[in-house]
Amino acid sequence: MGVKFPWAIKRFVRTIAATAMAFSCLALPFSAYANGDYKLAPYTRLRLTVLEWIASRGEYREWTALNGEYVVSDSGTVLLPLIGTMEIAALDASSAATEISKRIQKATGLVTMPNVAVQVVEYPAIFLVGNVERPGEYRFRPGLTVLQAVALAGGRYRPREEARTVEQIQYLGELQSVHGEMVRTLARVARLKAEVAGTTEIQFPSDLSELADGTSIQSITAEERAIFDTQSNGLKRQLANLDELRALFASEIEVLQEKVAGQEKQIKLMDAELETVKPLVERGIATTSRQSDLQRIITTLQADRLDQVTAIMRARQNISQASRDAQNLVNLRQTTATTELQTAQAALDQLKIRQDTAERLLVAAGSILSGKAKPGEKQEPDLVFTITRATTAEPIEIAANEDTVLVPGDVVRAALNVRFSKKTAGNNPEMPPEPGTPASLPVPLNAAAAQVKTTQ
């Protein structure tokens, strides 16, 4: 016995140490969870260790039939020998160990419950999708953050050099096209504003040089000035013709008024002569035909006077019509210019959207908008993250950042958040953009072309 006793003691100590180690390992994976309250979700891989204390021998005995690794099914159950199928998804490791111990005691009729340890060997995976280098499924570990998960996936996605160069050229071509259209539209808007206001000069925006080279700007502004001068001169000619027409009618009225005045004098003379002839006719000194002739002359003169008065009224009507025509010409031109201005403003808004989109795509493709970054400003877009997390009811979406701690089964979506700090060219300087809204950066054609060369 003296020989066997030390051996038994050593075996007992080794068994106790092994058991202590098994239970200590149970707590290690749960350091990231408060009080080890991680629920054994589906697809969790477990290691089950069952030990029974044999008092007569003074040692622990392993239940090799039960010991081993098990995976929680998608329905939240696990199939164990002796026990059968057991609901486990709502339990943490400690609670599961206690429940398994009770069921083993009940199934085997043991006087005391066996010692059961449940250790999480492998957690359910997490998934990364979106703008990362290698989207897919990754192994979870406690305390894993979004930034660490992105690092596992190789970081943010960056196109290969050849593909990136092709994309940059495509987006740069689109941006240059948009800038050319914006210069024309801004010049057209300036010309139409001048027409609506009735001014004689066009005030072109001072920042057109940020969108195109000087030669193109001079050509476009010259075209708009030519259109402005042509339409202005055409309107002036029409108004001058109407002024001449009014002057002619006014001269005609003066002549007709002189005729009416002369006829008034003749009628008065004829009336006086008729008054002289009437007594002579009554006394038989003058003939009746003389009196009748005078009456006919007076009637004819009165009718001519009425014709002249009618002609004067008609000439005055023509003057009024000419004035109305002149005002209608001015109103029609202003109405047409206002309608064209609204259409041009709508087209400019669409161009700003296209410019903003092209700039975002250009930056996302790895290009830097030359000369537009402020000191300390990031040269590439940030990643924004959302997490889709399973719950007992239904999956929910959570806004996240780089420091957000993940839980098993999370689906992390990474997306580019391209924002610019300056306003789009052509914006009203008195109307700053709303806080938090993206603004566009105009890129000069020569600077943008140089940027593509440097990236190659």
C-alpha positions as a Markdown table, in Angstrom:
| # | Residue | x | y | z |
|---|---|---|---|---|
| 1 | Met | 0.0 | 0.0 | 0.0 |
| 2 | Gly | 2.9 | 2.3 | 0.8 |
| 3 | Val | 4.0 | 2.0 | -2.8 |
| 4 | Lys | 0.5 | 2.4 | -4.4 |
| 5 | Phe | -0.6 | 5.3 | -2.2 |
| 6 | Pro | 1.8 | 7.9 | -3.7 |
| 7 | Trp | 0.8 | 6.7 | -7.2 |
| 8 | Ala | -2.9 | 7.1 | -6.3 |
| 9 | Ile | -2.3 | 10.5 | -4.9 |
| 10 | Lys | -0.5 | 11.6 | -8.0 |
| 11 | Arg | -3.2 | 10.3 | -10.2 |
| 12 | Phe | -5.8 | 12.1 | -8.1 |
| 13 | Val | -3.9 | 15.4 | -8.3 |
| 14 | Arg | -3.6 | 15.0 | -12.1 |
| 15 | Thr | -7.3 | 14.3 | -12.4 |
| 16 | Ile | -8.2 | 17.3 | -10.3 |
| 17 | Ala | -5.9 | 19.5 | -12.3 |
| 18 | Ala | -7.3 | 18.3 | -15.6 |
| 19 | Thr | -10.8 | 18.9 | -14.3 |
| 20 | Ala | -9.9 | 22.4 | -13.1 |
| 21 | Met | -8.3 | 23.2 | -16.5 |
| 22 | Ala | -11.4 | 22.0 | -18.3 |
| 23 | Phe | -13.7 | 24.3 | -16.3 |
| 24 | Ser | -11.2 | 27.2 | -16.6 |
| 25 | Cys | -11.2 | 26.9 | -20.3 |
| 26 | Leu | -15.0 | 27.2 | -20.2 |
| 27 | Ala | -14.6 | 30.8 | -19.1 |
| 28 | Leu | -11.9 | 32.0 | -21.4 |
| 29 | Pro | -13.9 | 32.4 | -24.7 |
| 30 | Phe | -16.5 | 34.4 | -22.9 |
| 31 | Ser | -14.3 | 37.3 | -21.7 |
| 32 | Ala | -16.0 | 39.6 | -24.2 |
| 33 | Tyr | -19.5 | 38.8 | -22.8 |
| 34 | Ala | -20.7 | 40.1 | -19.5 |
| 35 | Asn | -20.9 | 37.2 | -17.0 |
| 36 | Gly | -20.4 | 34.7 | -19.7 |
| 37 | Asp | -24.0 | 35.1 | -20.9 |
| 38 | Tyr | -23.5 | 34.2 | -24.6 |
| 39 | Lys | -26.4 | 32.1 | -25.8 |
| 40 | Leu | -25.5 | 29.0 | -27.7 |
| 41 | Ala | -26.7 | 30.2 | -31.1 |
| 42 | Pro | -27.1 | 27.8 | -34.0 |
| 43 | Tyr | -23.9 | 26.7 | -35.6 |
| 44 | Thr | -22.0 | 27.0 | -32.4 |
| 45 | Arg | -19.4 | 24.2 | -32.0 |
| 46 | Leu | -19.3 | 22.9 | -28.4 |
| 47 | Arg | -16.9 | 20.6 | -26.5 |
| 48 | Leu | -18.7 | 18.5 | -23.9 |
| 49 | Thr | -16.7 | 17.0 | -21.0 |
| 50 | Val | -18.4 | 14.7 | -18.4 |
| 51 | Leu | -16.6 | 13.6 | -15.3 |
| 52 | Glu | -17.9 | 11.4 | -12.5 |
| 53 | Trp | -16.3 | 11.3 | -9.0 |
| 54 | Ile | -15.7 | 7.7 | -7.9 |
| 55 | Ala | -15.4 | 8.0 | -4.1 |
| 56 | Ser | -14.4 | 4.3 | -3.6 |
| 57 | Arg | -11.4 | 4.8 | -5.9 |
| 58 | Gly | -10.7 | 8.4 | -5.0 |
| 59 | Glu | -10.6 | 9.4 | -8.7 |
| 60 | Tyr | -12.6 | 11.0 | -11.6 |
| 61 | Arg | -13.9 | 8.9 | -14.4 |
| 62 | Glu | -14.5 | 10.3 | -17.9 |
| 63 | Trp | -17.7 | 9.5 | -19.8 |
| 64 | Thr | -16.1 | 8.8 | -23.1 |
| 65 | Ala | -19.4 | 8.0 | -24.7 |
| 66 | Leu | -20.6 | 11.6 | -24.1 |
| 67 | Asn | -17.4 | 13.5 | -24.3 |
| 68 | Gly | -16.6 | 15.1 | -27.6 |
| 69 | Glu | -17.6 | 18.0 | -29.9 |
| 70 | Tyr | -21.1 | 18.9 | -31.0 |
| 71 | Val | -22.6 | 21.6 | -33.3 |
| 72 | Val | -25.9 | 23.4 | -32.4 |
| 73 | Ser | -28.3 | 22.8 | -35.3 |
| 74 | Asp | -30.0 | 25.6 | -37.2 |
| 75 | Ser | -33.1 | 24.9 | -35.1 |
| 76 | Gly | -31.2 | 25.5 | -31.9 |
| 77 | Thr | -30.9 | 21.9 | -30.7 |
| 78 | Val | -28.1 | 19.4 | -30.1 |
| 79 | Leu | -28.3 | 15.6 | -30.2 |
| 80 | Leu | -26.5 | 13.9 | -27.3 |
| 81 | Pro | -26.1 | 10.2 | -26.4 |
| 82 | Leu | -28.3 | 9.0 | -23.5 |
| 83 | Ile | -30.2 | 12.3 | -23.5 |
| 84 | Gly | -31.3 | 12.7 | -27.1 |
| 85 | Thr | -32.3 | 15.9 | -28.7 |
| 86 | Met | -32.0 | 18.9 | -26.4 |
| 87 | Glu | -33.1 | 22.5 | -26.9 |
| 88 | Ile | -30.0 | 24.6 | -26.2 |
| 89 | Ala | -30.1 | 27.8 | -28.1 |
| 90 | Ala | -31.7 | 29.8 | -25.2 |
| 91 | Leu | -29.0 | 28.7 | -22.7 |
| 92 | Asp | -25.4 | 29.9 | -22.1 |
| 93 | Ala | -22.6 | 27.4 | -21.5 |
| 94 | Ser | -23.0 | 27.3 | -17.7 |
| 95 | Ser | -26.8 | 26.8 | -17.9 |
| 96 | Ala | -26.3 | 24.1 | -20.6 |
| 97 | Ala | -23.8 | 22.3 | -18.5 |
| 98 | Thr | -26.2 | 22.2 | -15.5 |
| 99 | Glu | -29.1 | 21.1 | -17.6 |
| 100 | Ile | -27.1 | 18.3 | -19.3 |
| 101 | Ser | -25.9 | 17.1 | -15.8 |
| 102 | Lys | -29.5 | 16.9 | -14.6 |
| 103 | Arg | -30.6 | 14.9 | -17.6 |
| 104 | Ile | -27.7 | 12.5 | -17.4 |
| 105 | Gln | -28.5 | 11.9 | -13.7 |
| 106 | Lys | -32.1 | 11.3 | -14.6 |
| 107 | Ala | -31.3 | 9.0 | -17.5 |
| 108 | Thr | -28.7 | 6.9 | -15.6 |
| 109 | Gly | -30.2 | 7.0 | -12.1 |
| 110 | Leu | -27.0 | 8.4 | -10.5 |
| 111 | Val | -27.2 | 9.5 | -6.9 |
| 112 | Thr | -25.4 | 12.7 | -7.6 |
| 113 | Met | -25.1 | 14.7 | -10.7 |
| 114 | Pro | -22.0 | 14.2 | -12.8 |
| 115 | Asn | -19.6 | 17.1 | -13.4 |
| 116 | Val | -20.3 | 18.5 | -16.8 |
| 117 | Ala | -18.3 | 21.2 | -18.6 |
| 118 | Val | -19.5 | 22.9 | -21.8 |
| 119 | Gln | -16.8 | 24.8 | -23.8 |
| 120 | Val | -17.4 | 26.9 | -26.9 |
| 121 | Val | -14.9 | 25.7 | -29.4 |
| 122 | Glu | -16.0 | 27.7 | -32.4 |
| 123 | Tyr | -18.6 | 30.5 | -32.6 |
| 124 | Pro | -20.9 | 31.0 | -35.6 |
| 125 | Ala | -19.2 | 32.9 | -38.4 |
| 126 | Ile | -19.6 | 36.5 | -39.3 |
| 127 | Phe | -20.0 | 37.7 | -42.9 |
| 128 | Leu | -18.5 | 40.7 | -44.7 |
| 129 | Val | -20.0 | 42.1 | -47.8 |
| 130 | Gly | -19.7 | 45.3 | -49.8 |
| 131 | Asn | -16.6 | 47.3 | -50.5 |
| 132 | Val | -13.9 | 45.0 | -48.9 |
| 133 | Glu | -11.1 | 43.2 | -50.6 |
| 134 | Arg | -12.4 | 39.6 | -49.9 |
| 135 | Pro | -16.1 | 39.5 | -49.0 |
| 136 | Gly | -17.2 | 36.3 | -47.4 |
| 137 | Glu | -17.4 | 34.2 | -44.2 |
| 138 | Tyr | -15.0 | 34.7 | -41.4 |
| 139 | Arg | -14.4 | 33.1 | -38.0 |
| 140 | Phe | -15.6 | 35.0 | -35.0 |
| 141 | Arg | -13.7 | 35.6 | -31.8 |
| 142 | Pro | -14.9 | 37.4 | -28.7 |
| 143 | Gly | -14.2 | 41.1 | -28.8 |
| 144 | Leu | -13.9 | 41.3 | -32.6 |
| 145 | Thr | -14.6 | 44.8 | -33.9 |
| 146 | Val | -15.8 | 46.0 | -37.3 |
| 147 | Leu | -12.3 | 47.4 | -38.1 |
| 148 | Gln | -10.7 | 44.0 | -37.2 |
| 149 | Ala | -13.2 | 42.2 | -39.3 |
| 150 | Val | -12.4 | 44.5 | -42.3 |
| 151 | Ala | -8.7 | 43.7 | -41.7 |
| 152 | Leu | -9.5 | 40.0 | -41.9 |
| 153 | Ala | -11.1 | 40.6 | -45.2 |
| 154 | Gly | -8.0 | 42.4 | -46.6 |
| 155 | Gly | -9.2 | 46.0 | -45.9 |
| 156 | Arg | -11.2 | 48.2 | -48.2 |
| 157 | Tyr | -11.5 | 47.2 | -51.9 |
| 158 | Arg | -9.1 | 48.8 | -54.2 |
| 159 | Pro | -9.3 | 48.0 | -57.9 |
| 160 | Arg | -6.2 | 46.7 | -59.6 |
| 161 | Glu | -4.1 | 49.2 | -61.3 |
| 162 | Glu | -5.1 | 48.4 | -64.9 |
| 163 | Ala | -8.8 | 48.3 | -64.1 |
| 164 | Arg | -8.5 | 51.5 | -61.9 |
| 165 | Thr | -6.8 | 53.4 | -64.7 |
| 166 | Val | -9.6 | 52.4 | -67.2 |
| 167 | Glu | -12.2 | 53.5 | -64.7 |
| 168 | Gln | -10.5 | 56.8 | -64.0 |
| 169 | Ile | -10.3 | 57.5 | -67.7 |
| 170 | Gln | -14.0 | 56.7 | -68.2 |
| 171 | Tyr | -15.1 | 58.8 | -65.2 |
| 172 | Leu | -12.8 | 61.6 | -66.2 |
| 173 | Gly | -14.2 | 61.7 | -69.7 |
| 174 | Glu | -17.7 | 61.9 | -68.2 |
| 175 | Leu | -16.6 | 64.7 | -65.9 |
| 176 | Gln | -15.0 | 66.6 | -68.7 |
| 177 | Ser | -18.2 | 66.3 | -70.8 |
| 178 | Val | -20.3 | 67.4 | -67.9 |
| 179 | His | -18.0 | 70.4 | -67.3 |
| 180 | Gly | -18.3 | 71.4 | -70.9 |
| 181 | Glu | -22.1 | 71.2 | -70.8 |
| 182 | Met | -22.1 | 73.2 | -67.5 |
| 183 | Val | -20.1 | 76.0 | -69.0 |
| 184 | Arg | -22.6 | 76.3 | -71.9 |
| 185 | Thr | -25.6 | 76.1 | -69.6 |
| 186 | Leu | -24.2 | 78.6 | -67.1 |
| 187 | Ala | -23.4 | 81.0 | -70.0 |
| 188 | Arg | -27.0 | 80.5 | -71.4 |
| 189 | Val | -28.4 | 81.1 | -67.9 |
| 190 | Ala | -26.5 | 84.4 | -67.7 |
| 191 | Arg | -27.7 | 85.5 | -71.1 |
| 192 | Leu | -31.3 | 84.7 | -70.3 |
| 193 | Lys | -31.2 | 86.5 | -67.0 |
| 194 | Ala | -29.9 | 89.6 | -68.9 |
| 195 | Glu | -32.8 | 89.3 | -71.3 |
| 196 | Val | -35.4 | 88.9 | -68.6 |
| 197 | Ala | -34.0 | 91.9 | -66.7 |
| 198 | Gly | -33.8 | 94.0 | -69.9 |
| 199 | Thr | -30.2 | 94.9 | -69.4 |
| 200 | Thr | -27.7 | 95.7 | -72.2 |
| 201 | Glu | -24.8 | 93.6 | -70.8 |
| 202 | Ile | -24.4 | 89.9 | -69.8 |
| 203 | Gln | -22.8 | 89.2 | -66.4 |
| 204 | Phe | -21.1 | 85.8 | -66.9 |
| 205 | Pro | -20.1 | 83.8 | -63.7 |
| 206 | Ser | -16.5 | 84.5 | -62.6 |
| 207 | Asp | -15.8 | 80.8 | -61.8 |
| 208 | Leu | -16.2 | 79.4 | -65.4 |
| 209 | Ser | -12.4 | 79.1 | -65.5 |
| 210 | Glu | -12.7 | 76.3 | -62.9 |
| 211 | Leu | -14.6 | 74.2 | -65.4 |
| 212 | Ala | -12.9 | 74.7 | -68.8 |
| 213 | Asp | -9.9 | 76.4 | -70.4 |
| 214 | Gly | -9.9 | 80.0 | -71.4 |
| 215 | Thr | -10.2 | 79.4 | -75.2 |
| 216 | Ser | -13.4 | 77.3 | -74.7 |
| 217 | Ile | -14.9 | 79.9 | -72.3 |
| 218 | Gln | -14.2 | 82.8 | -74.8 |
| 219 | Ser | -15.8 | 80.8 | -77.6 |
| 220 | Ile | -18.9 | 79.9 | -75.6 |
| 221 | Thr | -19.4 | 83.4 | -74.2 |
| 222 | Ala | -18.9 | 85.0 | -77.6 |
| 223 | Glu | -21.7 | 82.7 | -79.0 |
| 224 | Glu | -24.0 | 83.8 | -76.2 |
| 225 | Arg | -23.2 | 87.5 | -76.7 |
| 226 | Ala | -23.9 | 87.1 | -80.5 |
| 227 | Ile | -27.3 | 85.4 | -79.7 |
| 228 | Phe | -28.0 | 88.2 | -77.2 |
| 229 | Asp | -27.1 | 91.0 | -79.6 |
| 230 | Thr | -29.1 | 89.4 | -82.5 |
| 231 | Gln | -32.2 | 89.0 | -80.5 |
| 232 | Ser | -31.8 | 92.4 | -78.9 |
| 233 | Asn | -31.2 | 94.1 | -82.3 |
| 234 | Gly | -34.2 | 92.2 | -83.8 |
| 235 | Leu | -36.5 | 93.4 | -81.0 |
| 236 | Lys | -35.1 | 97.0 | -81.4 |
| 237 | Arg | -35.9 | 97.0 | -85.1 |
| 238 | Gln | -39.4 | 95.7 | -84.5 |
| 239 | Leu | -40.0 | 98.4 | -81.9 |
| 240 | Ala | -38.5 | 101.0 | -84.1 |
| 241 | Asn | -40.8 | 100.0 | -87.0 |
| 242 | Leu | -43.8 | 100.3 | -84.6 |
| 243 | Asp | -42.6 | 103.7 | -83.5 |
| 244 | Glu | -42.4 | 104.9 | -87.1 |
| 245 | Leu | -45.9 | 103.5 | -87.7 |
| 246 | Arg | -47.2 | 105.5 | -84.7 |
| 247 | Ala | -45.4 | 108.6 | -86.0 |
| 248 | Leu | -47.1 | 108.2 | -89.4 |
| 249 | Phe | -50.5 | 107.8 | -87.9 |
| 250 | Ala | -49.8 | 110.9 | -85.7 |
| 251 | Ser | -48.9 | 112.9 | -88.8 |
| 252 | Glu | -52.0 | 111.7 | -90.5 |
| 253 | Ile | -54.1 | 112.8 | -87.6 |
| 254 | Glu | -52.6 | 116.3 | -87.8 |
| 255 | Val | -53.4 | 116.5 | -91.5 |
| 256 | Leu | -56.9 | 115.3 | -91.0 |
| 257 | Gln | -57.4 | 117.7 | -88.2 |
| 258 | Glu | -56.3 | 120.6 | -90.5 |
| 259 | Lys | -58.8 | 119.3 | -93.1 |
| 260 | Val | -61.6 | 119.2 | -90.6 |
| 261 | Ala | -60.7 | 122.8 | -89.5 |
| 262 | Gly | -60.8 | 124.0 | -93.1 |
| 263 | Gln | -64.2 | 122.2 | -93.7 |
| 264 | Glu | -65.6 | 123.8 | -90.5 |
| 265 | Lys | -64.7 | 127.3 | -92.0 |
| 266 | Gln | -66.3 | 126.4 | -95.3 |
| 267 | Ile | -69.5 | 125.2 | -93.6 |
| 268 | Lys | -69.7 | 128.4 | -91.6 |
| 269 | Leu | -69.3 | 130.5 | -94.8 |
| 270 | Met | -71.9 | 128.4 | -96.6 |
| 271 | Asp | -74.3 | 128.7 | -93.7 |
| 272 | Ala | -73.8 | 132.5 | -93.7 |
| 273 | Glu | -74.4 | 132.7 | -97.5 |
| 274 | Leu | -77.5 | 130.5 | -97.1 |
| 275 | Glu | -78.9 | 132.8 | -94.5 |
| 276 | Thr | -78.4 | 135.7 | -96.9 |
| 277 | Val | -80.1 | 133.9 | -99.8 |
| 278 | Lys | -83.2 | 132.8 | -98.0 |
| 279 | Pro | -84.7 | 136.3 | -97.7 |
| 280 | Leu | -83.9 | 137.0 | -101.3 |
| 281 | Val | -85.7 | 133.8 | -102.4 |
| 282 | Glu | -88.7 | 134.8 | -100.3 |
| 283 | Arg | -88.9 | 138.2 | -102.0 |
| 284 | Gly | -88.3 | 136.6 | -105.4 |
| 285 | Ile | -85.1 | 138.3 | -106.0 |
| 286 | Ala | -83.1 | 135.0 | -106.0 |
| 287 | Thr | -84.0 | 131.7 | -107.5 |
| 288 | Thr | -84.9 | 128.6 | -105.4 |
| 289 | Ser | -82.2 | 126.6 | -107.2 |
| 290 | Arg | -79.6 | 128.9 | -105.7 |
| 291 | Gln | -80.8 | 128.0 | -102.2 |
| 292 | Ser | -80.9 | 124.3 | -103.0 |
| 293 | Asp | -77.3 | 124.4 | -104.3 |
| 294 | Leu | -76.1 | 126.0 | -101.1 |
| 295 | Gln | -77.8 | 123.3 | -99.0 |
| 296 | Arg | -76.3 | 120.5 | -101.1 |
| 297 | Ile | -72.8 | 122.0 | -100.7 |
| 298 | Ile | -73.3 | 122.3 | -96.9 |
| 299 | Thr | -74.5 | 118.7 | -96.7 |
| 300 | Thr | -71.5 | 117.5 | -98.7 |
| 301 | Leu | -69.1 | 119.5 | -96.5 |
| 302 | Gln | -70.7 | 118.0 | -93.4 |
| 303 | Ala | -70.4 | 114.5 | -94.7 |
| 304 | Asp | -66.7 | 115.1 | -95.6 |
| 305 | Arg | -66.1 | 116.4 | -92.1 |
| 306 | Leu | -67.6 | 113.3 | -90.6 |
| 307 | Asp | -65.3 | 111.1 | -92.8 |
| 308 | Gln | -62.3 | 113.1 | -91.7 |
| 309 | Val | -63.3 | 112.7 | -88.0 |
| 310 | Thr | -63.8 | 108.9 | -88.6 |
| 311 | Ala | -60.4 | 108.7 | -90.2 |
| 312 | Ile | -58.8 | 110.5 | -87.2 |
| 313 | Met | -60.5 | 108.0 | -84.8 |
| 314 | Arg | -59.2 | 105.1 | -86.9 |
| 315 | Ala | -55.7 | 106.6 | -86.9 |
| 316 | Arg | -55.8 | 106.9 | -83.1 |
| 317 | Gln | -56.9 | 103.3 | -82.9 |
| 318 | Asn | -53.9 | 102.2 | -85.1 |
| 319 | Ile | -51.6 | 104.2 | -82.8 |
| 320 | Ser | -53.0 | 102.3 | -79.8 |
| 321 | Gln | -52.7 | 99.0 | -81.6 |
| 322 | Ala | -49.1 | 99.7 | -82.5 |
| 323 | Ser | -48.3 | 100.5 | -78.8 |
| 324 | Arg | -50.0 | 97.3 | -77.8 |
| 325 | Asp | -48.0 | 95.4 | -80.4 |
| 326 | Ala | -44.8 | 96.9 | -79.1 |
| 327 | Gln | -45.6 | 95.9 | -75.5 |
| 328 | Asn | -46.6 | 92.4 | -76.6 |
| 329 | Leu | -43.3 | 92.0 | -78.4 |
| 330 | Val | -41.5 | 92.9 | -75.1 |
| 331 | Asn | -43.7 | 90.7 | -73.0 |
| 332 | Leu | -43.4 | 87.8 | -75.5 |
| 333 | Arg | -39.6 | 88.0 | -75.4 |
| 334 | Gln | -39.5 | 88.1 | -71.6 |
| 335 | Thr | -41.9 | 85.2 | -71.4 |
| 336 | Thr | -39.9 | 83.2 | -73.8 |
| 337 | Ala | -36.7 | 84.1 | -72.0 |
| 338 | Thr | -38.2 | 83.2 | -68.6 |
| 339 | Thr | -39.4 | 79.8 | -69.9 |
| 340 | Glu | -36.0 | 79.1 | -71.5 |
| 341 | Leu | -34.3 | 80.2 | -68.2 |
| 342 | Gln | -36.4 | 77.7 | -66.2 |
| 343 | Thr | -35.4 | 74.9 | -68.7 |
| 344 | Ala | -31.8 | 75.9 | -68.5 |
| 345 | Gln | -31.9 | 76.0 | -64.7 |
| 346 | Ala | -33.4 | 72.5 | -64.6 |
| 347 | Ala | -30.7 | 71.2 | -67.0 |
| 348 | Leu | -28.0 | 72.8 | -64.8 |
| 349 | Asp | -29.4 | 71.0 | -61.7 |
| 350 | Gln | -29.2 | 67.7 | -63.6 |
| 351 | Leu | -25.6 | 68.5 | -64.7 |
| 352 | Lys | -24.7 | 69.2 | -61.0 |
| 353 | Ile | -26.0 | 65.7 | -60.1 |
| 354 | Arg | -24.0 | 64.2 | -62.9 |
| 355 | Gln | -20.9 | 66.1 | -61.9 |
| 356 | Asp | -21.3 | 65.0 | -58.3 |
| 357 | Thr | -21.8 | 61.4 | -59.3 |
| 358 | Ala | -18.8 | 61.4 | -61.7 |
| 359 | Glu | -16.6 | 63.0 | -59.0 |
| 360 | Arg | -17.7 | 60.3 | -56.5 |
| 361 | Leu | -16.9 | 57.5 | -58.9 |
| 362 | Leu | -13.6 | 59.1 | -59.8 |
| 363 | Val | -12.6 | 59.3 | -56.1 |
| 364 | Ala | -13.9 | 55.8 | -55.5 |
| 365 | Ala | -11.8 | 54.5 | -58.4 |
| 366 | Gly | -8.7 | 55.8 | -56.6 |
| 367 | Ser | -8.2 | 59.2 | -58.1 |
| 368 | Ile | -7.6 | 62.4 | -56.1 |
| 369 | Leu | -9.1 | 65.7 | -57.2 |
| 370 | Ser | -6.0 | 67.7 | -57.7 |
| 371 | Gly | -5.6 | 70.8 | -55.6 |
| 372 | Lys | -9.0 | 70.5 | -54.0 |
| 373 | Ala | -8.1 | 68.8 | -50.7 |
| 374 | Lys | -7.8 | 70.9 | -47.6 |
| 375 | Pro | -4.9 | 70.4 | -45.1 |
| 376 | Gly | -5.7 | 67.4 | -43.0 |
| 377 | Glu | -8.6 | 66.3 | -45.3 |
| 378 | Lys | -8.8 | 62.7 | -46.2 |
| 379 | Gln | -7.8 | 61.9 | -49.8 |
| 380 | Glu | -10.1 | 58.9 | -50.1 |
| 381 | Pro | -13.7 | 58.2 | -49.1 |
| 382 | Asp | -14.5 | 56.7 | -45.8 |
| 383 | Leu | -16.3 | 53.4 | -45.3 |
| 384 | Val | -19.6 | 53.4 | -43.6 |
| 385 | Phe | -20.9 | 50.2 | -42.0 |
| 386 | Thr | -24.3 | 48.7 | -41.3 |
| 387 | Ile | -24.8 | 45.4 | -39.4 |
| 388 | Thr | -27.6 | 43.0 | -40.0 |
| 389 | Arg | -28.1 | 41.1 | -36.8 |
| 390 | Ala | -30.5 | 38.2 | -36.2 |
| 391 | Thr | -32.9 | 38.5 | -33.3 |
| 392 | Thr | -35.7 | 36.3 | -31.9 |
| 393 | Ala | -38.2 | 38.3 | -33.9 |
| 394 | Glu | -36.6 | 39.3 | -37.2 |
| 395 | Pro | -33.3 | 40.6 | -38.4 |
| 396 | Ile | -32.5 | 44.2 | -37.6 |
| 397 | Glu | -30.1 | 46.7 | -39.2 |
| 398 | Ile | -27.7 | 48.7 | -37.0 |
| 399 | Ala | -25.6 | 51.6 | -37.9 |
| 400 | Ala | -22.0 | 50.9 | -36.9 |
| 401 | Asn | -18.5 | 52.3 | -36.9 |
| 402 | Glu | -15.0 | 50.9 | -36.8 |
| 403 | Asp | -15.1 | 50.3 | -33.0 |
| 404 | Thr | -18.4 | 48.5 | -32.9 |
| 405 | Val | -18.1 | 45.1 | -31.3 |
| 406 | Leu | -19.6 | 42.3 | -33.3 |
| 407 | Val | -21.5 | 39.3 | -32.2 |
| 408 | Pro | -21.6 | 35.8 | -33.8 |
| 409 | Gly | -23.7 | 35.7 | -36.9 |
| 410 | Asp | -23.5 | 39.4 | -37.8 |
| 411 | Val | -23.5 | 40.4 | -41.4 |
| 412 | Val | -21.4 | 43.5 | -41.9 |
| 413 | Arg | -22.0 | 45.7 | -45.0 |
| 414 | Ala | -19.2 | 48.2 | -46.0 |
| 415 | Ala | -20.0 | 51.0 | -48.4 |
| 416 | Leu | -18.1 | 54.0 | -49.6 |
| 417 | Asn | -19.2 | 57.4 | -48.3 |
| 418 | Val | -17.8 | 59.9 | -50.7 |
| 419 | Arg | -18.3 | 63.5 | -49.5 |
| 420 | Phe | -16.9 | 66.8 | -50.8 |
| 421 | Ser | -16.2 | 69.9 | -48.9 |
| 422 | Lys | -16.8 | 72.6 | -51.6 |
| 423 | Lys | -19.8 | 73.7 | -53.4 |
| 424 | Thr | -20.6 | 72.8 | -57.0 |
| 425 | Ala | -19.5 | 75.4 | -59.5 |
| 426 | Gly | -22.4 | 77.6 | -60.5 |
| 427 | Asn | -24.1 | 77.4 | -57.1 |
| 428 | Asn | -25.5 | 80.7 | -55.8 |
| 429 | Pro | -22.8 | 82.0 | -53.3 |
| 430 | Glu | -25.6 | 83.4 | -51.2 |
| 431 | Met | -27.1 | 79.9 | -50.8 |
| 432 | Pro | -24.6 | 77.6 | -48.9 |
| 433 | Pro | -25.3 | 73.8 | -49.0 |
| 434 | Glu | -27.3 | 72.3 | -46.2 |
| 435 | Pro | -25.2 | 71.0 | -43.3 |
| 436 | Gly | -24.2 | 67.4 | -43.9 |
| 437 | Thr | -25.1 | 67.3 | -47.5 |
| 438 | Pro | -22.4 | 66.3 | -50.1 |
| 439 | Ala | -21.1 | 69.1 | -52.3 |
| 440 | Ser | -19.2 | 68.8 | -55.5 |
| 441 | Leu | -15.6 | 69.7 | -56.3 |
| 442 | Pro | -15.1 | 71.2 | -59.8 |
| 443 | Val | -12.0 | 69.8 | -61.4 |
| 444 | Pro | -10.2 | 71.8 | -64.1 |
| 445 | Leu | -9.7 | 69.7 | -67.2 |
| 446 | Asn | -5.9 | 70.1 | -67.3 |
| 447 | Ala | -5.5 | 69.2 | -63.6 |
| 448 | Ala | -7.8 | 66.2 | -63.9 |
| 449 | Ala | -5.9 | 64.9 | -67.0 |
| 450 | Ala | -2.6 | 65.3 | -65.1 |
| 451 | Gln | -4.1 | 63.3 | -62.3 |
| 452 | Val | -4.8 | 60.3 | -64.5 |
| 453 | Lys | -1.2 | 60.4 | -65.8 |
| 454 | Thr | 0.2 | 60.4 | -62.3 |
| 455 | Thr | -2.0 | 57.4 | -61.4 |
| 456 | Gln | -0.7 | 55.4 | -64.3 |
